[in-house]
Coordinates of C-alpha atoms and ligand atoms in Angstrom, one line a residue:
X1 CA 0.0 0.0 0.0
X2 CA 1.4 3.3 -0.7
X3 CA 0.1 6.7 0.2
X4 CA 1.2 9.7 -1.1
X5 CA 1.2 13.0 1.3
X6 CA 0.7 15.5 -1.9
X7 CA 1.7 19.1 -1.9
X8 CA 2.8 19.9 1.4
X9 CA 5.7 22.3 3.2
X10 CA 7.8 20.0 4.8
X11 CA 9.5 21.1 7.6
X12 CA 12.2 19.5 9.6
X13 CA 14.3 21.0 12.2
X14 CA 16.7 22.5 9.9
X15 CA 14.3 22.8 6.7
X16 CA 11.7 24.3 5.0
X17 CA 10.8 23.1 1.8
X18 CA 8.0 22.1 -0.8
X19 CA 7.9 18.1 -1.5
X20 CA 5.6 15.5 -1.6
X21 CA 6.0 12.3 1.0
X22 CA 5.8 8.6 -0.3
X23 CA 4.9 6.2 2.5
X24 CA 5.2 2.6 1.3
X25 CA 3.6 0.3 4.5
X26 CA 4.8 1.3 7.5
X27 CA 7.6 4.2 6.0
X28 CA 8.9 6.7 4.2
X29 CA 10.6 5.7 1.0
X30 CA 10.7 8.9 -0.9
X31 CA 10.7 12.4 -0.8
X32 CA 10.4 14.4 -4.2
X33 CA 7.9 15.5 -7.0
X34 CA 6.6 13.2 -9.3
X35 CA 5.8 10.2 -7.3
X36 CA 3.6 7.9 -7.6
X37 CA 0.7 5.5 -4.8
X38 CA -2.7 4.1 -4.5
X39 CA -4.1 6.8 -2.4
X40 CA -3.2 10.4 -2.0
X41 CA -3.8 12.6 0.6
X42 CA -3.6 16.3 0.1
X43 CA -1.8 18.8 2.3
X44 CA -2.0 22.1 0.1
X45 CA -1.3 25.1 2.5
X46 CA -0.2 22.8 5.7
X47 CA 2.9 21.6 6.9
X48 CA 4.2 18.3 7.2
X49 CA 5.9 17.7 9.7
X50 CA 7.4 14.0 12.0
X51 CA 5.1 13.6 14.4
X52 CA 6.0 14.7 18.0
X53 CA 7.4 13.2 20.2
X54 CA 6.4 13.5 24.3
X55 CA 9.4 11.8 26.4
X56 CA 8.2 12.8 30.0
X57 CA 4.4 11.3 30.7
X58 CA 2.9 9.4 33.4
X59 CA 0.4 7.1 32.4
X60 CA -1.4 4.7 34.8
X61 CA 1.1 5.3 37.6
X62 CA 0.3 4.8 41.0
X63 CA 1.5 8.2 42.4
X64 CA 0.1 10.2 46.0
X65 CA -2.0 7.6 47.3
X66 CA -4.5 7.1 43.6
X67 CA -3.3 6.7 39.9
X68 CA -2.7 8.9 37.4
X69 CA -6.3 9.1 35.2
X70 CA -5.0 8.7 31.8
X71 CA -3.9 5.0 30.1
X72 CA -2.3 3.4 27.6
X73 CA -5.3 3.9 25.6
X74 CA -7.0 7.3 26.7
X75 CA -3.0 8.4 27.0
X76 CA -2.6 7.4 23.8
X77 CA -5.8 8.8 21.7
X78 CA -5.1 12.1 23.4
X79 CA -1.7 12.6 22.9
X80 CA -2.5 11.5 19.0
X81 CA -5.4 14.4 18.6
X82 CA -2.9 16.6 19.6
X83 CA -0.5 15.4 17.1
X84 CA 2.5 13.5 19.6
X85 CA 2.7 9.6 17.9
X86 CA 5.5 8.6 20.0
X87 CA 6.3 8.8 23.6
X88 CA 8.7 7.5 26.4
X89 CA 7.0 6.7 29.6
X90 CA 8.7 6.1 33.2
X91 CA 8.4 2.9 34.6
X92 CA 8.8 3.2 38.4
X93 CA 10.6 0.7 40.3
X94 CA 8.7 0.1 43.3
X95 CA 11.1 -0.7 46.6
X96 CA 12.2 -4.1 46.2
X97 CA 11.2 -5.0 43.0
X98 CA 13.8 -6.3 40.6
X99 CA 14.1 -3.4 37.1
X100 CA 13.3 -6.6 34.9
X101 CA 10.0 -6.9 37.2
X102 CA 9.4 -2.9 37.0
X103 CA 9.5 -3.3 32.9
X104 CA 7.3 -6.0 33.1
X105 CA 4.5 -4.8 35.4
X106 CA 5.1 -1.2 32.7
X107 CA 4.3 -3.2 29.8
X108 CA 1.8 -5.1 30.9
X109 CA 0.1 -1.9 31.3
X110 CA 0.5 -0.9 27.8
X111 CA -0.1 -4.3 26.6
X112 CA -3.2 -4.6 24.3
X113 CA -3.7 -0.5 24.8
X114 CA -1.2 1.1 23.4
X115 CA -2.3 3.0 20.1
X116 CA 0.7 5.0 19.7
X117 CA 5.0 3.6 19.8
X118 CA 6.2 4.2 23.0
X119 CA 9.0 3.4 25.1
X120 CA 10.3 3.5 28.9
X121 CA 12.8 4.4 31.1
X122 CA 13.5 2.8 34.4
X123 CA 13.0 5.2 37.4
X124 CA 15.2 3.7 40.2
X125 CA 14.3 4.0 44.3
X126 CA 16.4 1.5 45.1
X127 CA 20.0 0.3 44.4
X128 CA 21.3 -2.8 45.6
X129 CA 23.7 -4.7 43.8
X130 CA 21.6 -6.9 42.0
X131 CA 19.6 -3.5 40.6
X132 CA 23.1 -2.2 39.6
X133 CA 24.1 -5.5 37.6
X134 CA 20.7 -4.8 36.0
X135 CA 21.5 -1.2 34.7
X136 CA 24.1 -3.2 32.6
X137 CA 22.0 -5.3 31.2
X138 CA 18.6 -2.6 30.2
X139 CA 19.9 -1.6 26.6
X140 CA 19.7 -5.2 26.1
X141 CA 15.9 -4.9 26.7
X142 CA 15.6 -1.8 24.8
X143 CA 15.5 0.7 27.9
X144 CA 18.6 3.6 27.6
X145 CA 17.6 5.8 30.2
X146 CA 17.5 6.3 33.7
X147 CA 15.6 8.3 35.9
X148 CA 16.6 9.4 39.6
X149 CA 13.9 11.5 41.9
X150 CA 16.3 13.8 44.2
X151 CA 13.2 14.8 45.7
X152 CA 9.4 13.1 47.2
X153 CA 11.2 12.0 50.7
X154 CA 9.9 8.8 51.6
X155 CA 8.6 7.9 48.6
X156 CA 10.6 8.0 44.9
X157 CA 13.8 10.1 46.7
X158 CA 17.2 8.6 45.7
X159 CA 20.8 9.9 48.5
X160 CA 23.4 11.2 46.4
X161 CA 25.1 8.6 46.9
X162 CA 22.9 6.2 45.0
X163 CA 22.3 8.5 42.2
X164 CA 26.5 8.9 42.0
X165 CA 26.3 5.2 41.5
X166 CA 24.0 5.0 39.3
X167 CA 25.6 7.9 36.7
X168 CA 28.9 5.6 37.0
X169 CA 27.2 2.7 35.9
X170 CA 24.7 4.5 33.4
X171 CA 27.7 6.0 31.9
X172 CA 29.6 2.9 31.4
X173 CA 26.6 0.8 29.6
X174 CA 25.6 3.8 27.4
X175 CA 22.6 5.3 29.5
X176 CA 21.2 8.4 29.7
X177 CA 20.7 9.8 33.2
X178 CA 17.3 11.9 33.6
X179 CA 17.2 13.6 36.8
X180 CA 13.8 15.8 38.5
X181 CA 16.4 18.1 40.2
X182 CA 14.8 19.8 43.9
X183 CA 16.0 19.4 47.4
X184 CA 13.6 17.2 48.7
X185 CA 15.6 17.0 52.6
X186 CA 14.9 21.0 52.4
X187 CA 11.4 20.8 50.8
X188 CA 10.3 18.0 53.6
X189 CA 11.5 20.4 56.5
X190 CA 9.6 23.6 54.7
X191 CA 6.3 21.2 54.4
X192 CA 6.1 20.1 58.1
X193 CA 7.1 23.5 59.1
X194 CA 4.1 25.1 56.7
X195 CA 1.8 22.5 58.1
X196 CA 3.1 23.0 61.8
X197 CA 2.0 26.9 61.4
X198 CA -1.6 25.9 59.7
X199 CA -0.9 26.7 56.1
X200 CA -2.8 24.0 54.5
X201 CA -3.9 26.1 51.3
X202 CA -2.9 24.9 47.6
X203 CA -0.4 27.7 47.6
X204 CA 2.0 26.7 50.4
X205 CA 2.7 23.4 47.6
X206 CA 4.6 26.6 45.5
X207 CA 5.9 28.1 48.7
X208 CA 7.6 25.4 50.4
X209 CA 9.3 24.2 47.3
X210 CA 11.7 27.0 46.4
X211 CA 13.1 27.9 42.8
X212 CA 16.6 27.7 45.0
X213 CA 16.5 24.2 45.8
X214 CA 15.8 23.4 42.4
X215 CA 18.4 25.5 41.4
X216 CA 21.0 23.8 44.1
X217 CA 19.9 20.2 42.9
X218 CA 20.6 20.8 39.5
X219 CA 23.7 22.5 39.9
X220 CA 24.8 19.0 42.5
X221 CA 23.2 16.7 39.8
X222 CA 25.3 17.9 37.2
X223 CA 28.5 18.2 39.0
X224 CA 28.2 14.6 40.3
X225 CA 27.8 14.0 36.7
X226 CA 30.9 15.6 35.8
X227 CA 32.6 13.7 38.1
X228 CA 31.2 10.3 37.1
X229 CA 32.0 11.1 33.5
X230 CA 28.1 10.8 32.8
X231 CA 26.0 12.6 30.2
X232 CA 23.2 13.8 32.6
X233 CA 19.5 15.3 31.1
X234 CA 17.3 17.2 33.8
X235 CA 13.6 16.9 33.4
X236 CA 10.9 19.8 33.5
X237 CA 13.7 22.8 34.3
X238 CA 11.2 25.5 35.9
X239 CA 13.6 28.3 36.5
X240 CA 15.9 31.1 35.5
X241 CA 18.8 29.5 38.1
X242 CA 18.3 26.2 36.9
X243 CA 18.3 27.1 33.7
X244 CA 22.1 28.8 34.5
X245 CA 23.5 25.6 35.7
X246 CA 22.8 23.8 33.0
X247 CA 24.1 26.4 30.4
X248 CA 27.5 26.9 33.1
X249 CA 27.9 22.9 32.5
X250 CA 27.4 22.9 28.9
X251 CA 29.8 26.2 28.3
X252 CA 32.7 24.0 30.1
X253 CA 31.6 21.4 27.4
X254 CA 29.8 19.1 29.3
X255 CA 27.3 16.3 28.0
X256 CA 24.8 17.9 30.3
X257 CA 21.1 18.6 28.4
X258 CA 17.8 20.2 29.9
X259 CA 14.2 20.5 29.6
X260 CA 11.5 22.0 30.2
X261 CA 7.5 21.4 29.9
X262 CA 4.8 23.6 28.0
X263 CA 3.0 24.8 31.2
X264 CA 5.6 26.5 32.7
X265 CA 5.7 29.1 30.2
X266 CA 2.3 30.1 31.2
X267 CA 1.5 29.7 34.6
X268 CA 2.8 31.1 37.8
X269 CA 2.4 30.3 41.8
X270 CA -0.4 33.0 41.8
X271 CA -2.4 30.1 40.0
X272 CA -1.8 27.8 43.1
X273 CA -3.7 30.7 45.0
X274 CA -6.7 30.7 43.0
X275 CA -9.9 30.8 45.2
X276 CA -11.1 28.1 47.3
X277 CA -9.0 24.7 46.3
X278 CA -9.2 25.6 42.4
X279 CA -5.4 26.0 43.0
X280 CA -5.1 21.8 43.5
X281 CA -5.4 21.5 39.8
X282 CA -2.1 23.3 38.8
X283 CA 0.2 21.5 41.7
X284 CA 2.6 19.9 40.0
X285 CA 6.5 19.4 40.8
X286 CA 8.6 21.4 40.9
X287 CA 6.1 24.2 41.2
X288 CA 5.2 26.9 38.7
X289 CA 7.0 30.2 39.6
X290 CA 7.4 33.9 38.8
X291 CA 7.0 35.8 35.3
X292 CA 10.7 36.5 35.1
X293 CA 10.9 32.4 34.7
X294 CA 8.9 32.1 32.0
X295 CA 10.8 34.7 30.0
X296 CA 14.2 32.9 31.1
X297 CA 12.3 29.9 30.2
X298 CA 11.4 31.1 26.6
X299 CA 15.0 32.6 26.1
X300 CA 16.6 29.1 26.9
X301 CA 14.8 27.2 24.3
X302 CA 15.5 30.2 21.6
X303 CA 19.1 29.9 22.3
X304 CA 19.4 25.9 22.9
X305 CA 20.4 26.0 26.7
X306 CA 17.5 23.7 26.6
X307 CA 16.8 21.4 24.1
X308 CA 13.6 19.5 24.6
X309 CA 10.3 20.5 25.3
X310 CA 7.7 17.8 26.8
X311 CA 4.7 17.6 28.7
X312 CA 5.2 15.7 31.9
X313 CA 1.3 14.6 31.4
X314 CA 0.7 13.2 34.7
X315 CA -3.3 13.8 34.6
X316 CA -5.8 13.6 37.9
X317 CA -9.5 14.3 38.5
X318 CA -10.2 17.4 40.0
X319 CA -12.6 15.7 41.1
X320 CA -12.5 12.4 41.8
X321 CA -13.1 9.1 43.7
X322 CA -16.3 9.0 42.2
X323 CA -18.5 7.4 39.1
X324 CA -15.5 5.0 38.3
X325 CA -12.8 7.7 38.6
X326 CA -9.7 7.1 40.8
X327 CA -9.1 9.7 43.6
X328 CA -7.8 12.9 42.3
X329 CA -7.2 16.3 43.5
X330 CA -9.7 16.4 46.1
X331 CA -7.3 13.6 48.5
X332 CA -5.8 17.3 49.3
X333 CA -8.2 19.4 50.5
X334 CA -7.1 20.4 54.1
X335 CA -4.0 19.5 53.4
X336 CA -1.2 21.2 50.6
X337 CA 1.2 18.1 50.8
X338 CA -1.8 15.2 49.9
X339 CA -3.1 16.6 46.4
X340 CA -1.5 14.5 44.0
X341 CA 1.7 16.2 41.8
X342 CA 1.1 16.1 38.6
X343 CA -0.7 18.3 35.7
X344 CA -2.5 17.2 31.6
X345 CA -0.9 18.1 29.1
X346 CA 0.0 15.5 26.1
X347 CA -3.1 16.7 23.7
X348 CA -2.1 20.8 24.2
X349 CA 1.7 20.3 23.6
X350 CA 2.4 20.8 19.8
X351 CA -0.5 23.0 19.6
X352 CA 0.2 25.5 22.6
X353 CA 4.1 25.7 21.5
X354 CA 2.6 26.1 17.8
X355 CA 0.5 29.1 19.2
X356 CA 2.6 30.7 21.3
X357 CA 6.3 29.7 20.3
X358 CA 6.0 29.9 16.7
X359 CA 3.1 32.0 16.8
X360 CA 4.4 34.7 19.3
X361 CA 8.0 35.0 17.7
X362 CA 9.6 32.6 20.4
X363 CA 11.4 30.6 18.1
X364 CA 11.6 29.4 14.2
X365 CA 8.9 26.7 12.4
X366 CA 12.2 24.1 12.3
X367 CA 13.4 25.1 16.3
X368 CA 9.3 24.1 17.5
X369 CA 10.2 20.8 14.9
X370 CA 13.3 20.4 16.9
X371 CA 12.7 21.1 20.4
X372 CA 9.1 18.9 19.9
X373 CA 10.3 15.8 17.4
X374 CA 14.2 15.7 16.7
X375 CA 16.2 16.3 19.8
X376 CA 13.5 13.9 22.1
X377 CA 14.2 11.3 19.2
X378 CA 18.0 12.1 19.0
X379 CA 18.7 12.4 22.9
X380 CA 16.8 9.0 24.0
X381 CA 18.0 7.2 20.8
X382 CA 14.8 6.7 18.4
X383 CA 16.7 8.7 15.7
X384 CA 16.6 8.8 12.2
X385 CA 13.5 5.9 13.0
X386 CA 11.7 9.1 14.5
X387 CA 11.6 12.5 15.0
X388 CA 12.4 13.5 10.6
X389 CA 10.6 13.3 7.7
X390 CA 13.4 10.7 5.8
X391 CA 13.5 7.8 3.5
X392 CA 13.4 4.7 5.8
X393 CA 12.3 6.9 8.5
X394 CA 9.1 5.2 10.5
X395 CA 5.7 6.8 8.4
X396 CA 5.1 9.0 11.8
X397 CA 3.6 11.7 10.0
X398 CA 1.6 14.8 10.8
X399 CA -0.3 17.6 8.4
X400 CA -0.5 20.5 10.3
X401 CA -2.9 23.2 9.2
X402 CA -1.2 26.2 10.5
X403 CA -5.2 28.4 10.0
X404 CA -7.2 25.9 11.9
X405 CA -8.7 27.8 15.2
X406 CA -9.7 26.1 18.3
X407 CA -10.8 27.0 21.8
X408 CA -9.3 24.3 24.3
X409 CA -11.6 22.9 26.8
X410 CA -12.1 20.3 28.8
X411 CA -15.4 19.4 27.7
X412 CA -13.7 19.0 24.2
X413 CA -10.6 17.4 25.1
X414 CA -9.4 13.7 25.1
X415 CA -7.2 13.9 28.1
X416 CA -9.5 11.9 30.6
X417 CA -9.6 14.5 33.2
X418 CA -12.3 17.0 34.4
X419 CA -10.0 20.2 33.6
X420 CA -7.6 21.5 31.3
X421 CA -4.9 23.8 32.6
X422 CA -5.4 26.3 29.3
X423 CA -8.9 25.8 29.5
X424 CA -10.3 28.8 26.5
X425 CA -6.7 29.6 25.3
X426 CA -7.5 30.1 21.8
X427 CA -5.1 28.3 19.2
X428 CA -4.0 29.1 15.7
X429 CA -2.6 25.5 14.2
X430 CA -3.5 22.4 14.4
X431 CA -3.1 18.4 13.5
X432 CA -5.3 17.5 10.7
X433 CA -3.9 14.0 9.7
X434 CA -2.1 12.3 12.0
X435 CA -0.3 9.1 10.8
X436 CA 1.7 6.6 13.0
X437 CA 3.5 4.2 10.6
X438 CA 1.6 4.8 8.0
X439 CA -1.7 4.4 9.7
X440 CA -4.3 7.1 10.2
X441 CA -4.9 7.6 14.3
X442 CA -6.8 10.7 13.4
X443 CA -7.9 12.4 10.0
X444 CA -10.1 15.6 10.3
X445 CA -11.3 15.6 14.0
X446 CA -12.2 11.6 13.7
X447 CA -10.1 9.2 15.7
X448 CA -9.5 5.8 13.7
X449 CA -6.7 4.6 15.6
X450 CA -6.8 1.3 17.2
X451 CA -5.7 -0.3 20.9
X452 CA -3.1 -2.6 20.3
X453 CA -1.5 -1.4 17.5
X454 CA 1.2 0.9 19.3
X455 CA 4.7 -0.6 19.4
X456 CA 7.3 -0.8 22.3
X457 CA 10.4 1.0 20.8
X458 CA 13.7 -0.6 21.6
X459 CA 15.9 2.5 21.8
X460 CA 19.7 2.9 21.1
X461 CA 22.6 3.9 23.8
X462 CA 23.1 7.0 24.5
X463 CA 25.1 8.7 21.3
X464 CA 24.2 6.0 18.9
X465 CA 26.2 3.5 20.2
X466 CA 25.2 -0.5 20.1
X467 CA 27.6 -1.6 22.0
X468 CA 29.2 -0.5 26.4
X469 CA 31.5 2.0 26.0
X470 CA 33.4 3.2 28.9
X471 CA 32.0 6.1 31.1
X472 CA 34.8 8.9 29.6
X473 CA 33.7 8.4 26.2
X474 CA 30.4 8.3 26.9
X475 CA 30.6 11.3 28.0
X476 CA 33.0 12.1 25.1
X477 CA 30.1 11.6 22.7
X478 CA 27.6 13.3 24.3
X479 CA 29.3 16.6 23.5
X480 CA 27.3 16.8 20.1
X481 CA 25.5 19.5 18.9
X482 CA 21.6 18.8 20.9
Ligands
URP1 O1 4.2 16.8 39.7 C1 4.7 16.0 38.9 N1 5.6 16.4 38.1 N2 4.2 14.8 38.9 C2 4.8 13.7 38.1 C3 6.0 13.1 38.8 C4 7.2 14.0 38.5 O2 7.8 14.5 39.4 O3 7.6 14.1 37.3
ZN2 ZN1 9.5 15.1 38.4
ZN3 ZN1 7.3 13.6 35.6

């Protein structure tokens, strides 16, 4: 079967060009002009673009006493309306549990769901020896990242000296590092402290977690790198002092990479202090901060100090714990430190940055391509498969009609929550085709994607490589242009 994507703009993150796309089964086999298929489908006046790519989500993790609300499935369909066909999920070790277990019990959740490719990385909470024999063994499975939690004491929360360990041994099997970056020692103290004096509102979540002790984590996270000889990527970077660590470590040439996520462009602690508990549904970790970040924010991504912008979709109920919905929000009221972390985002992504980064004069058409698509792809080792429009790239494809207008709402949404954080933000741009190896997931508003027919993605080490290489070079190759 082969379906030609006729008349176009492709874009890719370094080009801008007229072509028409040739997908032959489940890829691309040519790019060009005069080509020839069984079906067409026009994409006069839109842009064609790889489909994005979303490689911080939560889906169906037990997190804060419920589970996130979104699955495999729900996860999936939303993340396709909103034009993301690819996505890297964390699959959390619980205490005791062997990482081969943890992968298992993560795919077993996606099993039969999963409408979209995805893959995982291992979030570790515990490191005996057996565990660190195991990080040797992951790329073997397909799993090239690691992720460490410096902060939720008592819970996820890793010592230093476990996430030094496990940076040494990432390094040395070809893993990438992922680190959420706060001082979660501090943050505990400034919690009990808060509760101790009666501050039980939404708001104290922002207040006790301090854009400093991100800041400070960060800044240790990536020097304990440096000394492991480790390439190190920190997750949704919130702040203008986090954001100068990283771009210190990367001047002094270091494999060291950043991102952020879409909502903390827009929103700001005052939102935690909306009236009554309306706050609950922006707490999220680390916290949303002041104006001055966003603009930080929106400078790194313009001048690469960042280079990857996802969602960290880790959807509850505002209301939940009824009519067959998990406990959500509500497990908080009374008290800051129960609502459960975590915001939706997967549909808005593409279409919010499209709006407002392209849009507003933020960055370029090809910089959204490859902050959205080609670095995620490049960094966690999907790439050329994903993240470019290619011959013998995977037929992820997306036709992006940059006049389309919509309103988002939750009552028009996918995202099985009963909110949306830019609830009647108007958008300019949107997915109008959306095609996972070749496959329409949704064409024109109508899903036609299927459970079951997303694939897990075994990824490649960190810098391309197939094969261990030892930590220094590891780091060594990390040093590429991201
Ligand atoms: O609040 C958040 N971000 N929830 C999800 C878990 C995490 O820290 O990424
Ligand atoms: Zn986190
Ligand atoms: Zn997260």
């Amino acid at each position: 079967m082969r379906t030609l994507i006729a008349g176009g703009t492709i874009v890719t993150a370094s080009d801008t060009y007229q072509a028409d796309v040739l997908i032959e089964d489940e890829q691309i086999v040519s790019v060009g002009h005069g080509l020839a298929a069984d079906t067409t489908i026009d994409a006069s006046g839109k842009y064609v673009i790889p489909g994005g790519i979303d490689v911080h989500t939560h889906l169906d993790m037990p997190f804060g006493g419920t589970v996130s609300s979104d699955d495999f499935f729900t996860g999936h369909r939303a993340a396709a309306f909103g034009g993301t066909t690819t996505h890297i999920d964390f699959a959390i070790q619980p205490k005791g549990a062997t990482l081969r277990e943890t992968l298992d019990m993560w795919q077993a959740k996606a099993k039969g769901k999963a409408a979209i490719d995805y893959g995982f990385h291992l979030a570790i909470t515990d490191l005996p020896e057996r565990v660190m024999k195991e990080i040797a063994q992951a790329p073997e499975w397909g799993v090239t990242s690691l992720k460490l939690f410096m902060a939720y004491k008592g819970a996820l929360m890793i010592d230093d000296a476990t996430l030094f360990s496990a940076l040494e041994q990432a390094a040395a099997h070809g893993l990438l590092t992922m680190v959420h970056a706060e001082n979660g020692d501090a943050i505990d103290i400034l919690v009990k402290q808060a509760l101790d004096a009666g501050h039980t509102e939404p708001k104290y979540h922002a207040l006790t977690r301090p854009a400093e002790l991100e800041a400070e984590a960060t800044n240790r996270a990536i020097r304990l790198a440096e000394v492991a000889g480790a390439p190190l990527y920190v997750v949704h970077v919130t702040n203008a002092g986090a954001v100068e660590a990283i771009r210190l470590a990367r001047g002094r040439g270091k494999p060291i990479y950043g991102e952020t996520c879409v909502q903390y462009f827009f929103f700001t602690k005052d939102d935690l202090a909306r009236p009554g508990f309306e706050g609950a549904k922006w707490v999220c970790s680390p916290p949303y901060r002041e104006k001055s970040d966003q603009e930080a924010l929106w400078q790194a991504v313009g001048i690469n100090d960042l280079q990857v912008i996802s969602t960290d979709h880790c959807p509850f109920w505002y209301e939940g714990g009824q009519d067959g919905r998990p406990a959500g929000k509500e497990l908080g009221k009374g008290n800051f430190a129960k609502i459960p972390n975590g915001c939706p985002g997967i549909e808005d992504r593409m279409m919010v940055l499209y709006t407002h980064g392209v849009g507003g004069g933020r960055f370029s058409l090809n910089r959204w391509v490859e902050l959205c698509c080609t670095n995620p792809a490049k960094l966690f080792g999907i790439y050329p498969q994903k993240g470019v429009i290619a011959p013998g790239s995977d037929a992820d494809v997306v036709v992006w009609d940059p006049k389309a207008t919509h309103t988002i709402s939750a009552k028009t949404h996918h995202q099985r929550t009963d909110y949306n954080l830019y609830e009647g933000m108007k958008m300019t741009g949107m997915p109008v085709v959306v095609l996972s190896r070749g496959r329409a997931l949704v064409r024109d508003g109508q899903w036609q994607g299927e459970p079951g027919a997303g694939k897990f993605l075994k990824r490649q080490r960190f810098g391309g490589k197939r094969e261990a290489a030892p930590p220094k070079a590891a780091a060594a190759a990390g040093s590429r242009k991201q």
